[in-house]
């Protein structure tokens, strides 16, 4: 891979942070964040096994030896976030992988994770999206309790439980630099939807743990740290956080209400999918996003499908 090719996949931010495009589904859909401090490095989320060459190329471009990577921080074990963690760990001799207590066994022994993902994506799509999932030796897994801290060079990172999107989700708080890595807890904000530098945000409710009340509480917990930036896996840095947090919570409630409205409808699945696309499209109109329906479908259809599956799972659990 050429150096310019690598650079095209990287964006640098403040506080030693670089977003790396993990080449998942389409450009700028999913990022891994590389954090460098005092010559030591950490990856926050990894993309899939197919993403690992991008991550190692970014490390090389930054002049960091793989032996100097201390941490692979997997915010949760959904495969677009942690599917590549095992393959990445094989290339990082000294790293430990931090995984939520409810997710750790799935990275050590991924068979259940693989089976669950095949249910969501189907066998064929699963293989092309994720490839092989490499297990991580248990001795290299760190299982943080809520509020545990890890050291990276001169900085301290706090790992806090944030249920709502997934029960195996933590977020990473860097108090000194007033920033948070939110995984999927603070929703999705594709840069494709930016209008005049303003970000657009919506929740992700992937099966099987969506819990609207817990998700709103987790967003509030993130905001209680008064961050100046939040780094989302989908995609990279957002600011303007009081507006985005308010919209996130309103939209979590709107998604739950949409589910409840069609709860007992005989054609619930198709009503939900049409309703969710229409709802997000209305929010895009209000955001002054001008592109037509074809482009909106291209950018949203996968998320609408996943979100509706998660909402139906929630309705069936209630
Ligand atoms: Zn997720």
Short mmCIF file of C-alpha atoms and ligand atoms in Angstrom, two decimals:
data_model
loop_
_atom_site.label_atom_id
_atom_site.label_comp_id
_atom_site.label_asym_id
_atom_site.label_seq_id
_atom_site.Cartn_x
_atom_site.Cartn_y
_atom_site.Cartn_z
CA UNK A 1 0.00 0.00 0.00
CA UNK A 2 1.43 3.38 -0.94
CA UNK A 3 2.07 6.04 1.66
CA UNK A 4 -0.40 8.38 -0.02
CA UNK A 5 -2.98 5.59 0.03
CA UNK A 6 -2.43 5.24 3.75
CA UNK A 7 -2.66 8.97 4.32
CA UNK A 8 -5.95 9.13 2.48
CA UNK A 9 -7.33 6.74 5.07
CA UNK A 10 -6.13 8.75 8.08
CA UNK A 11 -7.31 12.00 9.66
CA UNK A 12 -5.39 13.62 12.50
CA UNK A 13 -7.14 15.31 15.40
CA UNK A 14 -5.98 17.04 18.58
CA UNK A 15 -4.50 15.23 21.59
CA UNK A 16 -2.50 12.70 19.55
CA UNK A 17 -5.56 11.11 18.00
CA UNK A 18 -5.80 9.76 14.46
CA UNK A 19 -8.93 8.30 12.89
CA UNK A 20 -8.18 5.42 10.52
CA UNK A 21 -10.78 4.34 7.99
CA UNK A 22 -11.20 0.59 8.54
CA UNK A 23 -12.68 0.07 5.03
CA UNK A 24 -15.91 -1.42 6.34
CA UNK A 25 -18.75 -1.42 3.74
CA UNK A 26 -17.91 2.03 2.35
CA UNK A 27 -15.49 4.91 2.99
CA UNK A 28 -15.97 6.86 6.25
CA UNK A 29 -18.44 4.41 7.70
CA UNK A 30 -16.29 2.99 10.50
CA UNK A 31 -13.09 4.21 12.15
CA UNK A 32 -10.46 2.88 14.46
CA UNK A 33 -8.85 5.59 16.56
CA UNK A 34 -5.13 5.49 17.18
CA UNK A 35 -4.04 7.36 20.31
CA UNK A 36 -0.35 8.17 20.74
CA UNK A 37 1.12 9.56 23.96
CA UNK A 38 4.79 9.72 24.86
CA UNK A 39 5.73 7.13 22.24
CA UNK A 40 3.14 4.64 23.50
CA UNK A 41 0.00 3.83 21.52
CA UNK A 42 -3.49 2.41 21.81
CA UNK A 43 -6.16 1.50 19.30
CA UNK A 44 -9.77 2.26 20.16
CA UNK A 45 -11.87 -0.26 18.22
CA UNK A 46 -10.29 -2.21 15.40
CA UNK A 47 -12.72 -2.71 12.55
CA UNK A 48 -12.67 -6.25 11.21
CA UNK A 49 -9.92 -8.73 10.45
CA UNK A 50 -9.81 -7.18 6.94
CA UNK A 51 -9.00 -3.80 8.57
CA UNK A 52 -5.78 -4.87 10.28
CA UNK A 53 -3.43 -3.93 7.37
CA UNK A 54 -4.80 -0.36 7.48
CA UNK A 55 -4.18 -0.17 11.22
CA UNK A 56 -0.61 -1.43 10.96
CA UNK A 57 0.09 0.88 8.01
CA UNK A 58 -1.13 3.83 10.08
CA UNK A 59 1.13 2.79 12.94
CA UNK A 60 4.11 2.62 10.54
CA UNK A 61 3.27 6.02 9.09
CA UNK A 62 3.23 7.46 12.63
CA UNK A 63 6.63 5.86 13.31
CA UNK A 64 5.33 3.74 16.19
CA UNK A 65 6.74 0.24 16.61
CA UNK A 66 4.06 -2.45 17.07
CA UNK A 67 5.90 -3.41 20.28
CA UNK A 68 5.04 0.04 21.68
CA UNK A 69 1.29 -0.45 21.45
CA UNK A 70 0.08 -1.02 25.00
CA UNK A 71 -3.66 -1.32 24.47
CA UNK A 72 -6.37 -2.49 22.15
CA UNK A 73 -9.53 -0.97 23.63
CA UNK A 74 -12.61 -2.68 22.25
CA UNK A 75 -15.59 -0.53 23.25
CA UNK A 76 -17.89 -3.53 22.71
CA UNK A 77 -17.77 -6.83 20.91
CA UNK A 78 -19.92 -6.08 17.84
CA UNK A 79 -17.75 -7.21 14.95
CA UNK A 80 -17.34 -3.85 13.20
CA UNK A 81 -15.67 -2.74 16.46
CA UNK A 82 -13.83 -5.81 17.70
CA UNK A 83 -13.91 -8.38 14.89
CA UNK A 84 -10.30 -7.54 14.03
CA UNK A 85 -9.06 -7.42 17.63
CA UNK A 86 -7.69 -10.99 17.62
CA UNK A 87 -5.82 -10.60 14.33
CA UNK A 88 -4.49 -7.20 15.45
CA UNK A 89 -3.30 -8.59 18.81
CA UNK A 90 -1.20 -11.16 16.94
CA UNK A 91 0.76 -8.27 15.40
CA UNK A 92 1.22 -6.39 18.71
CA UNK A 93 3.49 -8.42 21.01
CA UNK A 94 3.04 -6.31 24.15
CA UNK A 95 -0.54 -5.14 23.91
CA UNK A 96 -3.40 -6.11 26.17
CA UNK A 97 -6.97 -6.03 24.98
CA UNK A 98 -9.54 -4.42 27.30
CA UNK A 99 -13.03 -5.90 26.94
CA UNK A 100 -16.15 -5.36 29.04
CA UNK A 101 -16.85 -8.14 31.58
CA UNK A 102 -19.92 -9.20 29.55
CA UNK A 103 -17.95 -9.37 26.29
CA UNK A 104 -14.59 -10.83 27.32
CA UNK A 105 -15.46 -14.50 26.92
CA UNK A 106 -16.69 -13.81 23.37
CA UNK A 107 -13.31 -12.51 22.26
CA UNK A 108 -11.50 -15.40 23.94
CA UNK A 109 -13.88 -17.89 22.33
CA UNK A 110 -15.69 -16.22 19.43
CA UNK A 111 -17.99 -19.04 18.26
CA UNK A 112 -21.15 -17.57 19.85
CA UNK A 113 -20.32 -14.13 18.47
CA UNK A 114 -19.91 -15.59 15.00
CA UNK A 115 -23.18 -17.53 15.22
CA UNK A 116 -25.05 -14.42 16.47
CA UNK A 117 -23.68 -12.30 13.65
CA UNK A 118 -24.60 -14.88 11.02
CA UNK A 119 -28.20 -14.61 12.29
CA UNK A 120 -28.10 -10.84 11.73
CA UNK A 121 -26.18 -10.73 8.41
CA UNK A 122 -26.60 -14.17 6.83
CA UNK A 123 -23.69 -16.53 6.18
CA UNK A 124 -22.48 -15.12 2.87
CA UNK A 125 -22.48 -11.46 3.90
CA UNK A 126 -20.89 -12.42 7.22
CA UNK A 127 -17.91 -14.03 5.47
CA UNK A 128 -17.30 -11.12 3.13
CA UNK A 129 -17.71 -8.50 5.87
CA UNK A 130 -15.71 -10.15 8.64
CA UNK A 131 -13.48 -12.98 7.37
CA UNK A 132 -11.94 -15.13 10.11
CA UNK A 133 -12.39 -14.11 13.73
CA UNK A 134 -9.18 -14.86 15.62
CA UNK A 135 -9.52 -15.66 19.35
CA UNK A 136 -7.49 -13.72 21.92
CA UNK A 137 -5.52 -15.57 24.61
CA UNK A 138 -7.24 -15.06 27.93
CA UNK A 139 -3.97 -13.98 29.58
CA UNK A 140 -3.86 -10.95 27.26
CA UNK A 141 -7.41 -9.81 28.02
CA UNK A 142 -8.02 -7.12 30.64
CA UNK A 143 -11.57 -7.03 31.99
CA UNK A 144 -12.28 -3.56 33.40
CA UNK A 145 -14.85 -2.98 36.11
CA UNK A 146 -16.88 0.22 35.78
CA UNK A 147 -14.53 3.20 36.27
CA UNK A 148 -11.30 1.22 35.85
CA UNK A 149 -8.37 3.27 34.56
CA UNK A 150 -5.59 2.34 32.18
CA UNK A 151 -2.38 4.28 31.58
CA UNK A 152 -1.17 5.24 28.12
CA UNK A 153 2.13 7.15 28.13
CA UNK A 154 1.43 10.23 30.24
CA UNK A 155 -2.35 10.00 30.21
CA UNK A 156 -4.96 8.15 32.14
CA UNK A 157 -8.02 6.71 30.43
CA UNK A 158 -11.15 5.81 32.37
CA UNK A 159 -13.37 2.99 31.13
CA UNK A 160 -17.02 3.47 32.10
CA UNK A 161 -19.99 1.17 31.62
CA UNK A 162 -22.50 2.55 29.12
CA UNK A 163 -25.36 0.12 28.48
CA UNK A 164 -28.20 0.92 26.08
CA UNK A 165 -26.65 0.06 22.72
CA UNK A 166 -25.09 -3.12 24.10
CA UNK A 167 -24.74 -4.53 27.61
CA UNK A 168 -21.07 -5.24 26.85
CA UNK A 169 -20.25 -1.61 26.05
CA UNK A 170 -17.85 0.74 27.78
CA UNK A 171 -16.76 4.24 26.77
CA UNK A 172 -13.31 5.72 27.27
CA UNK A 173 -12.98 9.03 29.07
CA UNK A 174 -9.83 11.16 28.79
CA UNK A 175 -10.51 13.82 31.43
CA UNK A 176 -7.28 15.74 30.87
CA UNK A 177 -8.01 16.28 27.18
CA UNK A 178 -11.77 16.64 27.74
CA UNK A 179 -12.70 13.96 25.26
CA UNK A 180 -14.49 10.64 25.09
CA UNK A 181 -14.40 7.66 22.74
CA UNK A 182 -18.02 6.58 22.58
CA UNK A 183 -18.06 3.47 20.38
CA UNK A 184 -21.76 3.29 19.48
CA UNK A 185 -23.21 4.80 22.68
CA UNK A 186 -23.37 8.36 21.28
CA UNK A 187 -24.90 7.07 18.05
CA UNK A 188 -23.80 7.50 14.46
CA UNK A 189 -22.67 10.68 12.77
CA UNK A 190 -21.51 10.08 9.22
CA UNK A 191 -19.42 12.89 7.80
CA UNK A 192 -21.41 12.44 4.54
CA UNK A 193 -24.32 14.17 6.31
CA UNK A 194 -22.35 17.23 7.47
CA UNK A 195 -23.95 20.46 6.28
CA UNK A 196 -21.86 23.63 6.64
CA UNK A 197 -19.74 21.93 9.28
CA UNK A 198 -22.78 20.89 11.32
CA UNK A 199 -22.98 17.22 12.25
CA UNK A 200 -26.08 15.03 11.92
CA UNK A 201 -26.66 12.31 14.51
CA UNK A 202 -28.94 9.34 15.02
CA UNK A 203 -28.99 6.34 17.37
CA UNK A 204 -27.83 2.84 16.53
CA UNK A 205 -30.05 0.13 18.01
CA UNK A 206 -28.38 -3.05 16.71
CA UNK A 207 -29.74 -6.30 18.21
CA UNK A 208 -29.80 -7.72 20.84
CA UNK A 209 -29.51 -5.37 23.81
CA UNK A 210 -31.20 -2.10 22.75
CA UNK A 211 -32.63 -0.41 25.84
CA UNK A 212 -33.90 3.13 25.23
CA UNK A 213 -33.92 4.23 28.86
CA UNK A 214 -30.41 2.88 29.52
CA UNK A 215 -29.13 4.47 26.30
CA UNK A 216 -30.45 7.93 27.28
CA UNK A 217 -28.89 7.54 30.74
CA UNK A 218 -25.57 6.57 29.18
CA UNK A 219 -25.64 9.67 26.93
CA UNK A 220 -26.26 11.75 30.06
CA UNK A 221 -23.41 9.99 31.83
CA UNK A 222 -21.05 10.89 28.98
CA UNK A 223 -22.18 14.51 29.10
CA UNK A 224 -21.62 14.63 32.89
CA UNK A 225 -17.87 14.66 32.12
CA UNK A 226 -18.34 17.90 30.11
CA UNK A 227 -16.32 16.69 27.11
CA UNK A 228 -15.28 19.12 24.35
CA UNK A 229 -15.21 16.35 21.74
CA UNK A 230 -16.59 12.89 21.37
CA UNK A 231 -14.98 10.43 18.97
CA UNK A 232 -17.51 8.04 17.41
CA UNK A 233 -16.59 4.84 15.66
CA UNK A 234 -19.11 5.95 12.98
CA UNK A 235 -17.41 8.45 12.31
CA UNK A 236 -14.63 10.30 14.16
CA UNK A 237 -14.85 13.60 16.04
CA UNK A 238 -17.98 15.57 16.80
CA UNK A 239 -18.26 18.79 18.82
CA UNK A 240 -21.39 20.92 19.40
CA UNK A 241 -22.14 18.32 22.02
CA UNK A 242 -25.05 19.79 23.94
CA UNK A 243 -27.12 19.94 20.73
CA UNK A 244 -26.06 16.47 19.63
CA UNK A 245 -26.76 14.94 23.06
CA UNK A 246 -30.23 16.49 23.10
CA UNK A 247 -30.96 15.22 19.58
CA UNK A 248 -29.60 11.77 20.41
CA UNK A 249 -31.94 11.40 23.38
CA UNK A 250 -34.96 12.74 21.46
CA UNK A 251 -34.23 10.33 18.62
CA UNK A 252 -33.78 7.32 20.90
CA UNK A 253 -37.26 8.07 22.27
CA UNK A 254 -38.61 8.58 18.73
CA UNK A 255 -37.25 5.18 17.63
CA UNK A 256 -38.78 3.48 20.67
CA UNK A 257 -42.12 5.22 20.04
CA UNK A 258 -42.01 4.13 16.39
CA UNK A 259 -41.56 0.54 17.55
CA UNK A 260 -44.45 0.80 20.02
CA UNK A 261 -46.72 2.33 17.37
CA UNK A 262 -46.32 -0.74 15.13
CA UNK A 263 -45.84 -3.28 17.90
CA UNK A 264 -48.94 -5.32 17.03
CA UNK A 265 -49.22 -4.48 13.33
CA UNK A 266 -49.44 -7.61 11.15
CA UNK A 267 -46.83 -6.14 8.76
CA UNK A 268 -44.73 -4.72 11.58
CA UNK A 269 -41.34 -5.29 9.91
CA UNK A 270 -42.09 -3.37 6.73
CA UNK A 271 -44.00 -0.61 8.57
CA UNK A 272 -41.04 -0.11 10.89
CA UNK A 273 -38.51 0.01 8.06
CA UNK A 274 -40.53 2.51 6.03
CA UNK A 275 -41.29 4.52 9.15
CA UNK A 276 -37.68 4.69 10.25
CA UNK A 277 -36.34 5.75 6.85
CA UNK A 278 -39.06 8.43 6.63
CA UNK A 279 -38.28 9.63 10.15
CA UNK A 280 -34.54 9.96 9.58
CA UNK A 281 -35.26 11.61 6.23
CA UNK A 282 -37.42 14.23 7.98
CA UNK A 283 -34.57 14.92 10.39
CA UNK A 284 -32.21 15.27 7.40
CA UNK A 285 -34.60 17.78 5.80
CA UNK A 286 -34.58 19.81 9.01
CA UNK A 287 -30.77 19.60 8.93
CA UNK A 288 -30.84 21.21 5.42
CA UNK A 289 -29.33 18.11 3.85
CA UNK A 290 -30.32 18.46 0.20
CA UNK A 291 -29.40 15.15 -1.44
CA UNK A 292 -32.25 13.11 -2.88
CA UNK A 293 -33.76 9.81 -1.75
CA UNK A 294 -31.37 7.57 -3.73
CA UNK A 295 -28.36 8.95 -1.89
CA UNK A 296 -30.20 8.80 1.44
CA UNK A 297 -31.03 5.15 0.86
CA UNK A 298 -27.43 4.39 -0.10
CA UNK A 299 -26.18 5.90 3.16
CA UNK A 300 -28.97 4.73 5.49
CA UNK A 301 -30.44 1.41 4.38
CA UNK A 302 -28.02 -0.84 6.27
CA UNK A 303 -28.54 1.13 9.48
CA UNK A 304 -32.32 1.21 9.05
CA UNK A 305 -32.29 -2.58 8.70
CA UNK A 306 -30.05 -3.15 11.74
CA UNK A 307 -31.93 -0.59 13.83
CA UNK A 308 -35.29 -2.15 13.01
CA UNK A 309 -34.01 -5.62 13.88
CA UNK A 310 -32.84 -4.22 17.22
CA UNK A 311 -36.15 -2.47 17.89
CA UNK A 312 -38.13 -5.62 17.05
CA UNK A 313 -35.91 -7.61 19.39
CA UNK A 314 -36.61 -5.04 22.10
CA UNK A 315 -40.38 -5.16 21.46
CA UNK A 316 -40.34 -8.96 21.70
CA UNK A 317 -38.42 -8.82 24.99
CA UNK A 318 -40.73 -6.31 26.64
ZN1 LIG B 1 -22.41 -1.80 18.07
#
